[in-house]
Every structure is written in C-alpha cells, then in structure tokens.
Short mmCIF file of C-alpha atoms and ligand atoms in Angstrom, two decimals:
data_model
loop_
_atom_site.label_atom_id
_atom_site.label_comp_id
_atom_site.label_asym_id
_atom_site.label_seq_id
_atom_site.Cartn_x
_atom_site.Cartn_y
_atom_site.Cartn_z
CA UNK A 29 82.54 -69.13 66.50
CA UNK A 30 81.23 -68.20 69.93
CA UNK A 31 81.98 -64.53 70.26
CA UNK A 32 83.15 -64.90 73.84
CA UNK A 33 85.42 -67.88 73.04
CA UNK A 34 83.43 -70.22 75.26
CA UNK A 35 84.06 -73.85 74.30
CA UNK A 36 81.07 -76.05 73.42
CA UNK A 37 82.09 -79.49 74.59
CA UNK A 38 84.67 -78.71 77.26
CA UNK A 39 83.87 -77.72 80.81
CA UNK A 40 84.36 -74.00 81.40
CA UNK A 41 83.54 -71.89 84.42
CA UNK A 42 80.15 -70.21 83.77
CA UNK A 43 81.14 -66.91 85.40
CA UNK A 44 84.09 -65.65 87.40
CA UNK A 45 87.20 -67.70 87.77
CA UNK A 46 88.06 -71.43 87.73
CA UNK A 47 91.37 -73.22 88.34
CA UNK A 48 92.44 -76.73 89.47
CA UNK A 49 90.27 -79.80 89.04
CA UNK A 50 89.23 -80.98 92.50
CA UNK A 51 87.27 -83.84 93.97
CA UNK A 52 86.91 -85.91 90.80
CA UNK A 53 84.89 -89.00 91.67
CA UNK A 54 82.33 -91.40 90.30
CA UNK A 55 79.51 -91.24 92.82
CA UNK A 56 75.79 -92.05 92.69
CA UNK A 57 75.85 -93.03 89.00
CA UNK A 58 77.57 -89.85 87.84
CA UNK A 59 81.07 -88.58 87.31
CA UNK A 60 81.64 -85.46 89.39
CA UNK A 61 84.10 -82.66 88.87
CA UNK A 62 84.64 -79.88 91.37
CA UNK A 63 87.05 -77.09 90.72
CA UNK A 64 88.67 -74.09 92.31
CA UNK A 65 86.38 -71.12 91.82
CA UNK A 66 86.10 -67.43 92.57
CA UNK A 67 82.57 -66.26 91.71
CA UNK A 68 83.00 -62.51 91.99
CA UNK A 69 85.52 -61.74 89.23
CA UNK A 70 87.40 -63.53 86.45
CA UNK A 71 90.57 -63.62 88.52
CA UNK A 72 91.90 -65.65 91.40
CA UNK A 73 90.35 -64.74 94.75
CA UNK A 74 89.45 -66.54 98.00
CA UNK A 75 88.63 -70.01 96.84
CA UNK A 76 85.26 -71.71 96.56
CA UNK A 77 84.58 -75.08 94.97
CA UNK A 78 82.17 -75.18 92.06
CA UNK A 79 80.60 -78.49 91.04
CA UNK A 80 79.43 -80.16 87.83
CA UNK A 81 78.31 -83.74 87.19
CA UNK A 82 77.83 -85.87 84.09
CA UNK A 83 76.79 -89.20 82.69
CA UNK A 84 78.55 -88.79 79.33
CA UNK A 85 81.57 -86.55 80.03
CA UNK A 86 80.31 -84.06 77.44
CA UNK A 87 77.11 -82.65 78.95
CA UNK A 88 77.70 -81.44 82.48
CA UNK A 89 74.91 -80.38 84.80
CA UNK A 90 75.63 -77.37 86.92
CA UNK A 91 75.43 -78.02 90.66
CA UNK A 92 75.54 -75.41 93.43
CA UNK A 93 78.78 -74.03 94.79
CA UNK A 94 79.98 -76.85 97.05
CA UNK A 95 82.32 -74.96 99.37
CA UNK A 96 82.33 -71.31 100.36
CA UNK A 97 85.12 -69.76 102.41
CA UNK A 98 82.84 -69.00 105.35
CA UNK A 99 84.87 -70.24 108.32
CA UNK A 100 87.44 -68.36 110.38
CA UNK A 101 90.07 -70.98 109.52
CA UNK A 102 89.57 -70.21 105.81
CA UNK A 103 90.19 -66.48 105.83
CA UNK A 104 92.75 -65.18 103.30
CA UNK A 105 92.79 -67.84 100.60
CA UNK A 106 89.66 -69.88 101.21
CA UNK A 107 88.98 -73.51 100.35
CA UNK A 108 91.93 -74.57 98.23
CA UNK A 109 92.41 -77.79 96.30
CA UNK A 110 91.61 -81.28 97.46
CA UNK A 111 89.81 -84.49 96.67
CA UNK A 112 86.66 -86.53 97.26
CA UNK A 113 85.96 -89.93 98.74
CA UNK A 114 82.77 -91.92 99.30
CA UNK A 115 82.27 -93.31 102.77
CA UNK A 116 79.12 -95.26 103.72
CA UNK A 117 77.26 -93.65 100.85
CA UNK A 118 78.17 -90.13 101.93
CA UNK A 119 80.32 -87.86 99.79
CA UNK A 120 83.28 -86.34 101.64
CA UNK A 121 85.53 -83.57 100.41
CA UNK A 122 88.96 -83.02 101.85
CA UNK A 123 90.46 -79.66 101.09
CA UNK A 124 93.10 -77.18 102.21
CA UNK A 125 92.02 -74.22 104.30
CA UNK A 126 94.74 -71.85 103.21
CA UNK A 127 95.93 -68.89 105.19
CA UNK A 128 99.06 -66.87 104.64
CA UNK A 129 100.96 -68.43 107.49
CA UNK A 130 99.52 -71.93 107.44
CA UNK A 131 97.77 -74.46 105.30
CA UNK A 132 95.57 -76.97 107.09
CA UNK A 133 93.39 -79.82 105.91
CA UNK A 134 89.63 -79.86 106.42
CA UNK A 135 86.62 -82.06 105.71
CA UNK A 136 83.09 -81.41 104.48
CA UNK A 137 80.32 -83.92 103.84
CA UNK A 138 77.18 -84.12 101.72
CA UNK A 139 74.10 -86.21 102.29
CA UNK A 140 72.17 -84.95 99.29
CA UNK A 141 74.05 -86.27 96.26
CA UNK A 142 76.73 -83.61 96.50
CA UNK A 143 74.41 -80.63 96.24
CA UNK A 144 75.23 -79.18 99.64
CA UNK A 145 78.16 -79.73 101.94
CA UNK A 146 78.46 -79.27 105.65
CA UNK A 147 81.87 -78.54 107.07
CA UNK A 148 83.08 -80.89 109.77
CA UNK A 149 82.94 -79.35 113.24
CA UNK A 150 86.40 -80.59 114.16
CA UNK A 151 88.07 -78.70 111.28
CA UNK A 152 90.91 -78.27 110.66
CA UNK A 153 91.67 -81.93 111.16
CA UNK A 154 95.24 -81.88 110.02
CA UNK A 155 98.05 -79.37 110.40
CA UNK A 156 101.73 -79.60 109.54
CA UNK A 157 102.67 -79.30 113.21
CA UNK A 158 100.66 -82.44 113.97
CA UNK A 159 102.79 -84.44 111.57
CA UNK A 160 106.46 -83.77 111.50
CA UNK A 161 108.96 -80.95 111.75
CA UNK A 162 109.94 -81.95 108.23
CA UNK A 163 106.85 -80.24 106.85
CA UNK A 164 106.77 -76.52 106.48
CA UNK A 165 103.42 -75.27 107.77
CA UNK A 166 102.91 -72.69 105.05
CA UNK A 167 103.11 -75.18 102.23
CA UNK A 168 101.08 -78.25 103.01
CA UNK A 169 98.22 -78.58 100.59
CA UNK A 170 96.02 -80.31 98.03
CA UNK A 171 95.20 -83.55 99.91
CA UNK A 172 94.45 -86.53 97.69
CA UNK A 173 92.75 -89.14 99.82
CA UNK A 174 92.27 -92.81 98.88
CA UNK A 175 91.66 -96.14 100.54
CA UNK A 176 93.78 -99.26 100.11
CA UNK A 177 93.28 -102.56 101.88
CA UNK A 178 91.08 -100.95 104.52
CA UNK A 179 93.55 -98.15 105.37
CA UNK A 180 93.16 -94.51 104.36
CA UNK A 181 96.07 -92.77 102.70
CA UNK A 182 96.59 -89.22 101.76
CA UNK A 183 99.08 -87.50 99.50
CA UNK A 184 99.76 -83.79 99.85
CA UNK A 185 102.11 -81.25 98.32
CA UNK A 186 104.66 -79.97 100.82
CA UNK A 187 107.89 -78.12 101.28
CA UNK A 188 110.23 -80.47 103.01
CA UNK A 189 112.79 -79.24 105.51
CA UNK A 190 115.86 -81.47 105.42
CA UNK A 191 116.67 -82.56 108.99
CA UNK A 192 113.96 -80.21 110.12
CA UNK A 193 116.13 -77.28 109.04
CA UNK A 194 114.94 -74.33 107.07
CA UNK A 195 116.95 -73.67 103.94
CA UNK A 196 117.57 -70.63 101.86
CA UNK A 197 115.68 -71.38 98.69
CA UNK A 198 117.45 -71.44 95.36
CA UNK A 199 116.53 -68.61 93.02
CA UNK A 200 113.77 -69.34 90.53
CA UNK A 201 115.80 -70.70 87.67
CA UNK A 202 113.11 -71.20 85.09
CA UNK A 203 113.56 -69.34 81.85
CA UNK A 204 110.86 -66.81 82.57
CA UNK A 205 109.90 -64.75 85.49
CA UNK A 206 106.54 -65.02 87.12
CA UNK A 207 104.90 -61.73 86.48
CA UNK A 208 101.28 -62.53 87.05
CA UNK A 209 99.96 -61.57 90.50
CA UNK A 210 98.98 -65.11 91.55
CA UNK A 211 99.96 -66.78 93.83
CA UNK A 212 99.73 -64.03 96.41
CA UNK A 213 103.22 -64.19 97.84
CA UNK A 214 103.61 -63.81 101.58
CA UNK A 215 106.04 -61.04 102.38
CA UNK A 216 108.79 -63.34 103.61
CA UNK A 217 110.86 -65.98 101.86
CA UNK A 218 109.53 -69.49 101.42
CA UNK A 219 111.73 -72.24 102.71
CA UNK A 220 112.36 -75.90 102.10
CA UNK A 221 112.28 -77.99 98.94
CA UNK A 222 109.17 -79.09 97.15
CA UNK A 223 108.13 -82.65 97.86
CA UNK A 224 105.08 -84.82 98.51
CA UNK A 225 103.96 -86.33 101.80
CA UNK A 226 102.28 -89.67 102.43
CA UNK A 227 100.02 -89.94 105.45
CA UNK A 228 97.92 -92.81 106.68
CA UNK A 229 94.78 -92.97 108.77
CA UNK A 230 92.43 -95.46 110.33
CA UNK A 231 89.57 -93.13 109.39
CA UNK A 232 89.20 -89.76 107.68
CA UNK A 233 89.85 -87.80 110.88
CA UNK A 234 93.07 -89.15 112.36
CA UNK A 235 96.25 -89.14 110.38
CA UNK A 236 99.86 -89.99 110.91
CA UNK A 237 102.81 -89.01 108.80
CA UNK A 238 104.48 -91.83 106.91
CA UNK A 239 107.18 -89.95 105.00
CA UNK A 240 108.04 -87.91 101.96
CA UNK A 241 107.90 -89.45 98.52
CA UNK A 242 110.80 -87.91 96.65
CA UNK A 243 114.38 -88.61 97.65
CA UNK A 244 117.68 -88.62 95.78
CA UNK A 245 117.90 -91.64 93.54
CA UNK A 246 119.93 -92.48 90.44
CA UNK A 247 118.46 -91.07 87.22
CA UNK A 248 116.55 -88.52 89.26
CA UNK A 249 118.01 -85.10 88.66
CA UNK A 250 118.56 -82.68 91.54
CA UNK A 251 116.05 -80.35 89.90
CA UNK A 252 113.24 -82.71 90.85
CA UNK A 253 114.42 -83.11 94.39
CA UNK A 254 115.45 -79.54 95.14
CA UNK A 255 112.41 -77.84 93.75
CA UNK A 256 111.82 -74.21 94.52
CA UNK A 257 108.10 -74.70 94.79
CA UNK A 258 105.59 -77.35 95.78
CA UNK A 259 104.52 -80.50 93.99
CA UNK A 260 100.96 -79.28 93.81
CA UNK A 261 97.81 -81.32 93.34
CA UNK A 262 99.11 -84.90 93.65
CA UNK A 263 97.16 -87.87 92.40
CA UNK A 264 97.93 -91.58 92.45
CA UNK A 265 96.36 -94.65 90.89
CA UNK A 266 97.19 -98.20 89.97
CA UNK A 267 96.34 -99.45 86.49
CA UNK A 268 94.74 -102.82 85.77
CA UNK A 269 98.18 -104.07 84.80
CA UNK A 270 99.58 -103.11 88.21
CA UNK A 271 101.47 -100.01 87.09
CA UNK A 272 101.56 -97.33 89.80
CA UNK A 273 101.14 -93.79 88.47
CA UNK A 274 101.89 -90.68 90.50
CA UNK A 275 100.75 -87.37 89.05
CA UNK A 276 101.62 -83.91 90.31
CA UNK A 277 102.24 -80.35 89.20
CA UNK A 278 105.62 -79.01 90.34
CA UNK A 279 105.98 -75.25 90.50
CA UNK A 280 109.00 -73.66 88.85
CA UNK A 281 110.55 -76.90 87.61
CA UNK A 282 113.55 -75.71 85.58
CA UNK A 283 113.34 -76.17 81.84
CA UNK A 284 115.49 -78.96 80.46
CA UNK A 285 115.81 -78.78 76.68
CA UNK A 286 112.36 -79.31 75.22
CA UNK A 287 110.99 -80.51 78.54
CA UNK A 288 109.24 -78.53 81.25
CA UNK A 289 108.86 -75.48 79.07
CA UNK A 290 105.92 -74.19 81.08
CA UNK A 291 106.60 -72.07 84.12
CA UNK A 292 104.84 -74.78 86.13
CA UNK A 293 104.88 -78.34 84.86
CA UNK A 294 102.60 -81.34 85.08
CA UNK A 295 104.32 -84.70 85.51
CA UNK A 296 103.65 -88.36 85.75
CA UNK A 297 105.98 -90.72 87.48
CA UNK A 298 105.82 -94.47 87.09
CA UNK A 299 107.33 -96.47 89.92
CA UNK A 300 106.52 -98.00 93.29
CA UNK A 301 105.12 -96.31 96.35
CA UNK A 302 106.36 -97.86 99.57
CA UNK A 303 103.44 -97.56 101.97
CA UNK A 304 105.71 -98.24 104.96
CA UNK A 305 108.23 -95.46 104.30
CA UNK A 306 106.38 -93.21 101.90
CA UNK A 307 109.23 -93.35 99.40
CA UNK A 308 108.36 -93.45 95.74
CA UNK A 309 110.94 -95.39 93.71
CA UNK A 310 110.84 -93.69 90.35
CA UNK A 311 111.26 -95.67 87.15
CA UNK A 312 110.07 -93.10 84.62
CA UNK A 313 109.34 -89.38 84.72
CA UNK A 314 107.33 -87.91 81.88
CA UNK A 315 105.33 -84.83 81.06
CA UNK A 316 101.60 -85.32 80.95
CA UNK A 317 101.29 -82.83 78.13
CA UNK A 318 103.92 -80.92 76.19
CA UNK A 319 101.64 -78.02 75.32
CA UNK A 320 101.00 -74.69 76.95
CA UNK A 321 97.83 -75.02 78.96
CA UNK A 322 97.66 -77.90 81.35
CA UNK A 323 97.82 -78.01 85.14
CA UNK A 324 96.53 -79.81 88.19
CA UNK A 325 94.98 -82.91 86.62
CA UNK A 326 92.90 -85.25 88.73
CA UNK A 327 91.59 -88.71 87.97
CA UNK A 328 88.57 -90.79 88.81
CA UNK A 329 87.87 -94.46 88.29
CA UNK A 330 84.72 -95.46 86.43
CA UNK A 331 82.72 -98.60 87.29
CA UNK A 332 83.98 -100.11 84.01
CA UNK A 333 87.56 -99.71 85.27
CA UNK A 334 88.57 -96.74 83.14
CA UNK A 335 90.80 -94.12 84.74
CA UNK A 336 89.59 -90.72 83.55
CA UNK A 337 91.74 -87.60 83.95
CA UNK A 338 90.57 -83.99 83.77
CA UNK A 339 92.98 -81.06 84.09
CA UNK A 340 92.74 -77.32 84.29
CA UNK A 341 93.33 -76.21 80.68
CA UNK A 342 95.04 -72.94 81.46
CA UNK A 343 98.35 -71.83 82.95
CA UNK A 344 99.33 -69.54 85.81
CA UNK A 345 101.25 -66.34 85.36
CA UNK A 346 99.76 -65.19 82.09
CA UNK A 347 96.76 -63.16 80.95
CA UNK A 348 93.35 -64.77 80.42
CA UNK A 349 91.83 -63.35 77.22
CA UNK A 350 88.30 -64.50 78.12
CA UNK A 351 88.35 -62.41 81.32
CA UNK A 352 86.91 -59.47 79.41
CA UNK A 353 83.76 -61.56 78.93
CA UNK A 354 83.50 -62.16 82.67
CA UNK A 355 84.93 -65.65 82.91
CA UNK A 356 88.28 -67.42 82.90
CA UNK A 357 88.88 -71.13 83.28
CA UNK A 358 88.53 -74.17 81.01
CA UNK A 359 89.15 -77.88 81.53
CA UNK A 360 90.55 -80.57 79.26
CA UNK A 361 88.50 -83.10 77.47
CA UNK A 362 88.33 -86.00 79.90
CA UNK A 363 91.12 -88.41 78.95
CA UNK A 364 91.27 -92.16 79.44
CA UNK A 365 94.61 -93.14 80.94
CA UNK A 366 96.59 -96.34 80.66
CA UNK A 367 100.26 -97.25 80.42
CA UNK A 368 102.29 -98.91 77.71
CA UNK A 369 105.89 -99.63 78.71
CA UNK A 370 107.32 -96.31 79.83
CA UNK A 371 104.51 -94.23 78.37
CA UNK A 372 101.40 -92.87 79.95
CA UNK A 373 98.79 -93.22 77.23
CA UNK A 374 96.04 -90.61 77.00
CA UNK A 375 92.97 -91.18 74.85
CA UNK A 376 90.11 -88.73 74.42
CA UNK A 377 87.17 -90.09 76.39
CA UNK A 378 85.32 -92.47 74.07
CA UNK A 379 81.91 -90.90 74.78
CA UNK A 380 82.89 -87.99 72.52
CA UNK A 381 82.36 -90.25 69.49
CA UNK A 382 78.58 -90.20 70.05
CA UNK A 383 78.65 -86.54 69.07
CA UNK A 384 80.55 -86.92 65.81
CA UNK A 385 78.57 -85.73 62.76
CA UNK A 386 79.19 -84.71 59.15
CA UNK A 387 82.21 -86.87 58.43
CA UNK A 388 84.51 -85.69 55.67
CA UNK A 389 87.22 -88.09 54.59
CA UNK A 390 90.20 -87.95 52.24
CA UNK A 391 92.29 -91.06 51.60
CA UNK A 392 95.44 -89.29 50.68
CA UNK A 393 96.77 -85.88 49.75
CA UNK A 394 100.27 -84.96 48.81
CA UNK A 395 101.63 -81.51 49.47
CA UNK A 396 104.94 -80.40 47.95
CA UNK A 397 106.60 -77.39 49.54
CA UNK A 398 103.28 -75.57 49.70
CA UNK A 399 99.91 -75.81 51.41
CA UNK A 400 96.51 -77.20 50.51
CA UNK A 401 92.97 -77.10 51.81
CA UNK A 402 90.67 -80.11 51.51
CA UNK A 403 87.09 -79.41 50.59
CA UNK A 404 84.82 -79.76 53.63
CA UNK A 405 87.66 -79.89 56.15
CA UNK A 406 87.34 -76.73 58.19
CA UNK A 407 85.70 -75.53 61.37
CA UNK A 408 86.31 -74.75 64.98
CA UNK A 409 84.28 -77.40 66.81
CA UNK A 410 85.66 -80.54 65.21
CA UNK A 411 87.88 -83.56 65.51
CA UNK A 412 90.50 -84.08 62.83
CA UNK A 413 92.75 -87.09 62.49
CA UNK A 414 95.31 -88.17 59.93
CA UNK A 415 98.54 -90.00 59.42
CA UNK A 416 101.45 -87.87 58.33
CA UNK A 417 104.22 -89.31 56.21
CA UNK A 418 106.91 -86.62 56.22
CA UNK A 419 108.47 -88.13 53.02
CA UNK A 420 111.06 -85.60 51.82
CA UNK A 421 109.80 -82.57 53.74
CA UNK A 422 111.71 -81.01 56.60
CA UNK A 423 108.53 -79.70 58.22
CA UNK A 424 104.97 -80.84 57.58
CA UNK A 425 101.70 -80.42 59.38
CA UNK A 426 98.50 -78.43 59.68
CA UNK A 427 97.45 -74.84 60.07
CA UNK A 428 94.41 -74.56 62.32
CA UNK A 429 92.05 -71.74 63.18
CA UNK A 430 93.00 -69.93 59.95
CA UNK A 431 90.83 -66.81 60.05
CA UNK A 432 92.51 -64.99 57.16
CA UNK A 433 94.91 -63.13 59.41
CA UNK A 434 95.79 -65.63 62.11
CA UNK A 435 96.70 -69.28 62.15
CA UNK A 436 98.04 -71.82 64.63
CA UNK A 437 100.57 -74.32 63.34
CA UNK A 438 101.28 -77.87 64.35
CA UNK A 439 104.04 -79.63 62.47
CA UNK A 440 106.50 -82.47 62.58
CA UNK A 441 110.11 -81.38 62.30
CA UNK A 442 111.59 -84.52 60.87
CA UNK A 443 115.26 -83.76 61.41
CA UNK A 444 114.77 -82.69 64.99
CA UNK A 445 112.24 -85.49 65.66
CA UNK A 446 109.81 -83.08 67.31
CA UNK A 447 106.23 -82.01 67.05
CA UNK A 448 106.00 -78.24 67.24
CA UNK A 449 102.92 -76.30 68.36
CA UNK A 450 103.27 -72.67 67.32
CA UNK A 451 100.70 -70.10 68.42
CA UNK A 452 102.78 -66.99 67.67
CA UNK A 453 100.20 -65.75 65.19
CA UNK A 454 97.12 -67.39 66.68
CA UNK A 455 95.12 -64.26 67.63
CA UNK A 456 94.95 -62.33 70.89
CA UNK A 457 98.46 -62.08 72.27
CA UNK A 458 99.53 -63.61 75.53
CA UNK A 459 101.18 -61.48 78.13
CA UNK A 460 102.87 -62.41 81.39
CA UNK A 461 104.99 -65.54 81.33
CA UNK A 462 103.93 -66.38 77.75
CA UNK A 463 104.70 -62.94 76.39
CA UNK A 464 107.66 -63.95 74.26
CA UNK A 465 107.26 -67.68 74.15
CA UNK A 466 104.73 -68.92 71.66
CA UNK A 467 106.13 -72.30 70.72
CA UNK A 468 106.20 -75.65 72.45
CA UNK A 469 108.03 -78.72 71.19
CA UNK A 470 107.39 -82.35 71.93
CA UNK A 471 110.31 -84.68 71.23
CA UNK A 472 108.95 -87.91 69.70
CA UNK A 473 112.06 -89.13 67.87
CA UNK A 474 112.41 -90.14 64.24
CA UNK A 475 109.13 -91.51 62.90
CA UNK A 476 108.30 -92.78 59.43
CA UNK A 477 104.71 -91.89 60.16
CA UNK A 478 103.07 -89.72 62.75
CA UNK A 479 99.45 -90.17 63.75
CA UNK A 480 97.69 -87.05 64.93
CA UNK A 481 94.25 -86.67 66.49
CA UNK A 482 93.23 -83.08 67.03
CA UNK A 483 90.23 -81.68 68.91
CA UNK A 484 89.25 -78.08 68.28
CA UNK A 485 86.68 -76.32 70.40
CA UNK A 486 86.26 -72.60 69.65
CA UNK A 487 89.41 -71.50 71.46
CA UNK A 488 90.96 -74.82 72.38
CA UNK A 489 93.36 -77.24 70.72
CA UNK A 490 94.14 -80.68 72.08
CA UNK A 491 96.50 -82.88 70.12
CA UNK A 492 97.07 -86.59 70.74
CA UNK A 493 100.16 -87.98 69.01
CA UNK A 494 100.86 -91.58 68.05
CA UNK A 495 97.91 -93.14 69.79
CA UNK A 496 98.14 -90.95 72.88
CA UNK A 497 101.79 -91.46 73.78
CA UNK A 498 102.11 -87.70 73.78
CA UNK A 499 99.63 -84.86 74.12
CA UNK A 500 99.87 -81.14 73.46
CA UNK A 501 97.24 -78.69 74.59
CA UNK A 502 96.87 -74.96 74.10
CA UNK A 503 94.25 -72.24 73.93
CA UNK A 504 94.10 -69.73 71.06
CA UNK A 505 91.96 -66.67 70.46
CA UNK A 506 91.53 -65.92 66.74
CA UNK A 507 89.04 -63.47 65.21
CA UNK A 508 85.60 -64.53 66.49
CA UNK A 509 83.80 -63.04 63.48
CA UNK A 510 85.50 -65.27 60.91
CA UNK A 511 85.09 -68.78 59.56
CA UNK A 512 87.96 -71.04 60.58
CA UNK A 513 89.88 -72.80 57.83
CA UNK A 514 92.37 -75.64 57.93
CA UNK A 515 95.35 -76.14 55.63
CA UNK A 516 97.84 -78.95 55.25
CA UNK A 517 101.39 -77.83 54.55
CA UNK A 518 104.91 -79.03 53.85
CA UNK A 519 108.23 -77.25 53.63
CA UNK A 520 111.55 -78.32 52.15
CA UNK A 521 110.04 -81.18 50.16
CA UNK A 522 106.83 -83.14 49.88
CA UNK A 523 104.71 -84.79 52.56
CA UNK A 524 101.78 -87.18 52.36
CA UNK A 525 98.70 -87.02 54.58
CA UNK A 526 96.70 -90.24 54.67
CA UNK A 527 93.45 -91.36 56.17
CA UNK A 528 92.24 -87.85 56.89
CA UNK A 529 88.95 -87.79 58.78
CA UNK A 530 87.12 -84.76 60.07
CA UNK A 531 83.96 -84.81 62.16
CA UNK A 532 81.96 -81.90 63.40
CA UNK A 533 81.22 -82.26 67.08
CA UNK A 534 77.58 -81.52 67.70
CA UNK A 535 76.59 -81.38 71.31
C1 FRU B 19 97.50 -75.12 92.14
C2 FRU B 19 97.14 -74.36 93.39
C3 FRU B 19 97.00 -75.30 94.55
C4 FRU B 19 96.13 -74.55 95.48
C5 FRU B 19 95.17 -73.88 94.53
C6 FRU B 19 94.67 -72.54 94.95
O1 FRU B 19 97.15 -74.48 90.98
O2 FRU B 19 98.11 -73.37 93.65
O3 FRU B 19 98.22 -75.74 95.11
O4 FRU B 19 95.47 -75.40 96.38
O5 FRU B 19 95.87 -73.73 93.31
O6 FRU B 19 93.64 -72.12 94.10
#
C-alpha cells in the first residue's frame, strides 16, 4: 500500500487541496479535467483551477495551474467552479468569481492547448443584478455553459427569491450538523430557496435570464423545491436515445429514509428542459451514488459519443485523513453514463480494462454462516467482480481492505433489499459530519442475484451494482503497513458467489 494513501489509477491532487471537477471537456485530442484547487495547504482556501489531461482516462498529464485568483473581483474566495467550451478552436473557461457579498461569472481563454489562460478584460461578464430580482446575488455560481442549435445556454446554481422577496430560510434539517469550517459562512443569514437558473446568450459575453428550473410539480417533494442551500455544480446532457439528464449537487437536502444520507447530495433528474421558460419537467429523481464520497460531478462528451462523468470523490464537512501528508482531494474513476428506463447507468470507463493483469478466477464458492478467502484474491489496487446468490443467508457479501485489525464490509441484506456499505471499522476514523455515521445503504429491492463490480485503489472503493444501475463510493484508510485481504461472508444461512474474477490493476 502507498504509505500516504495516494491512489494509483485515480486522479488525486498532487499537493494542497482539490475539490469539484470543473471544465471537463474533450479538446485537441485529449480529455481535460480541471478542478478546484488551493495550492498552499491541504484545506479549502481561495480557489485556483488545476488542470490535467489524458488520452486513456488512467494516465493524466499534469498541466499548469489554469486560473489563479489574481484579480480584484476574485478577492475572498477566488475562482470557483465552472465549465469549459471550445469556440473557434480556442478553449474558454467560465467560472464564478466569488466574494462574500456577491458571486459573478467570468471568462478566461487559452490559445496554447489549455496550458495558460488569460482572463477576459470585460470580467465579470454576468452578475445576478443583470438578470432578475429573483436571483440572490450572493448565491449565483458554478456556470455550466453549452451550445444548442447555435444558441449558448448556461445553467447555474442559485438561491431563488419567490416574487423577488427574501425569505427566512428553514433551519438545516439534515440529520447531522455541519461542523467542518467550509464553506466560510458570511456573518448574516442566507436567503431564498435553492434552485437552478437557465440563461441564454447569442455569444459567450451577453446573457439573458430565461427562468429557474425547479418549480412545484406532482411527485416532486417540497424538500427539493424549498432547499436550504444551492443546487451546486449543475450539468446537463442529452443521451443518444434523446433522454435529457440534469445533474446537480444540492446542499443540505434532507435525508429521506435510505436516500440523501450525505450532508450534501448528488442527484440526477431525468425529464425535459423547456428552453423557452427554463422549467425542467421532472420524470425521475435519483441519486448518482449512494455511498459516502461523491460530489460535484461533471461530464464531457467523447468523439465516439460516450458521456464520461468525473466527480470529486470526497465530501464536505468531515476530516481529510490524507491532509497530514500534505494533500487532500481525489476524483472518481471516469464513468460512462447512459440511461435505461428510469435508471442512470454508470459503467467504469472501458479504458481501465487495458490495465488488468494477473487474473484470478473462481467459478463458484459457497459460504455457510461463516467467511472464506479465495486463494489469490486479495490486494488493494484491483478490480473484483462476482455474482452473489443470497440463497438462505440474511446478509452476504465481501470484506475488503482486511488488514488484520480493520475491514470494510459490503453486503446484501436480502430481507431489507439493500446493499450496505459499512466502514465503521475501516481504519482512520472520520470526524465532522461522518463522526457517528459509518454506514450507507442503497435500496435495490429483492433480487435473486446481485452483480457487483468493485474497484479498489489504495484508499478508495467504488462499487457498481447490477450493471451500473447503482453505485456506491467511499474512501477508507486502513493500516498502510499491512497486506490487504478479501473475504467472502454470509450470515444467517448460506450464500453462493459465482463467476468471481479479480484483476490487479497495473498502471
Ligand atoms: C461545491 C462548491 C461550489 C463552489 C466551489 C468552491 O463544492 O461549493 O458551489 O463553486 O465548491 O470551491
């Protein structure tokens, strides 16, 4: 194991701090990822954008810092989240210049393959006051720009003031309190309900407000509409089958049973965006990932048509155990997105298969109210897949990152119809919002068989369930001096594991 927990095949910030994925784009024969960055310490600070690029989604070349907070309009919080667009061969970034009392949108452009960016002289190009009294000027951020039929559109996270009136916000009703010092709270109360804005422009510089996306509709609980927070980091794409997908990360979405268990959630909505009114008619709301560590995903479209999503693989309001090694911030394995009925399907990017080595296979093992290891199936930089037949067991699954003292459990609870991800004894303890909450559940219903694909990377677990209908992601920090074992287990009866395949991932 890497002693400092640094993953081998996932993007991680090389030094200092990294949060949200920004500016994902395929440009000049490479996929580019920018992300929120603070170079001077492994904690949030005035934001920069760091940049990496790849041809295989596994090896990423380090590019220079793309944006520094060096302008008067960026003092306080710096260059916050945003997106990228190619225009006449030039690479443009649109980002939020965030100050305590206002958030304004800015542009920067590169003429050298994204290595250096020049800020646009007319910045900031877009302020809340220029749009509508409906938008609260302190919460107007994370522009996602795209072009459709020759018109530019932009989505941004906002707080929406009903009838232009400021409201007393509801108390934070999530199950846990935010104890971690980010975001830096302004001294006064925030107002308005979280929403998303649609804007349109004839070019990248001139914008008009179209409307807000979320409005009361049947099957759409008040919690989504009266959010005490912002729908941060929106994204939007249309699949080849014409399905419209809206992604965003609502702050403080109240927990609802097994859903939205994180302090801040990451959602997809399937539906229809009305480009005349801005309203998004929601058909389905789902969680992108039912695990612990997922936020602010962004997508890009590849020339072959694939939609690839990369998210920040951490969570706000908790400790970051890697900070003691001078860095904090990891990103998910890029995931190929599609839809199937009401599901968003996530598949690990197929390029990862080129790095599979040392296969170990087992056709079938049966475990009866006990646990079993399979010779050759172990490790911490691997992929592991199998089909689980819960048979007569009440719980059955795998123990990962077993270092002799710690282990992380993933199991299917047949009666409850849930997959459970339990990191209560995984290693270094979490503090902050995760202090007393070490379990996440993913309701999948009653299944005769459950297919699991698991990716381990030193301190990272990503689980894809039933062909990518569900995903669960979480970081764990076991003893770095130990070998990492894997055990299959069943409780309350016997379970059968079939078609077990492990590969080492050698990058
Ligand atoms: C989401 C977020 C964004 C903001 C950025 C600041 O995690 O709060 O809304 O632009 O992080 O780093």
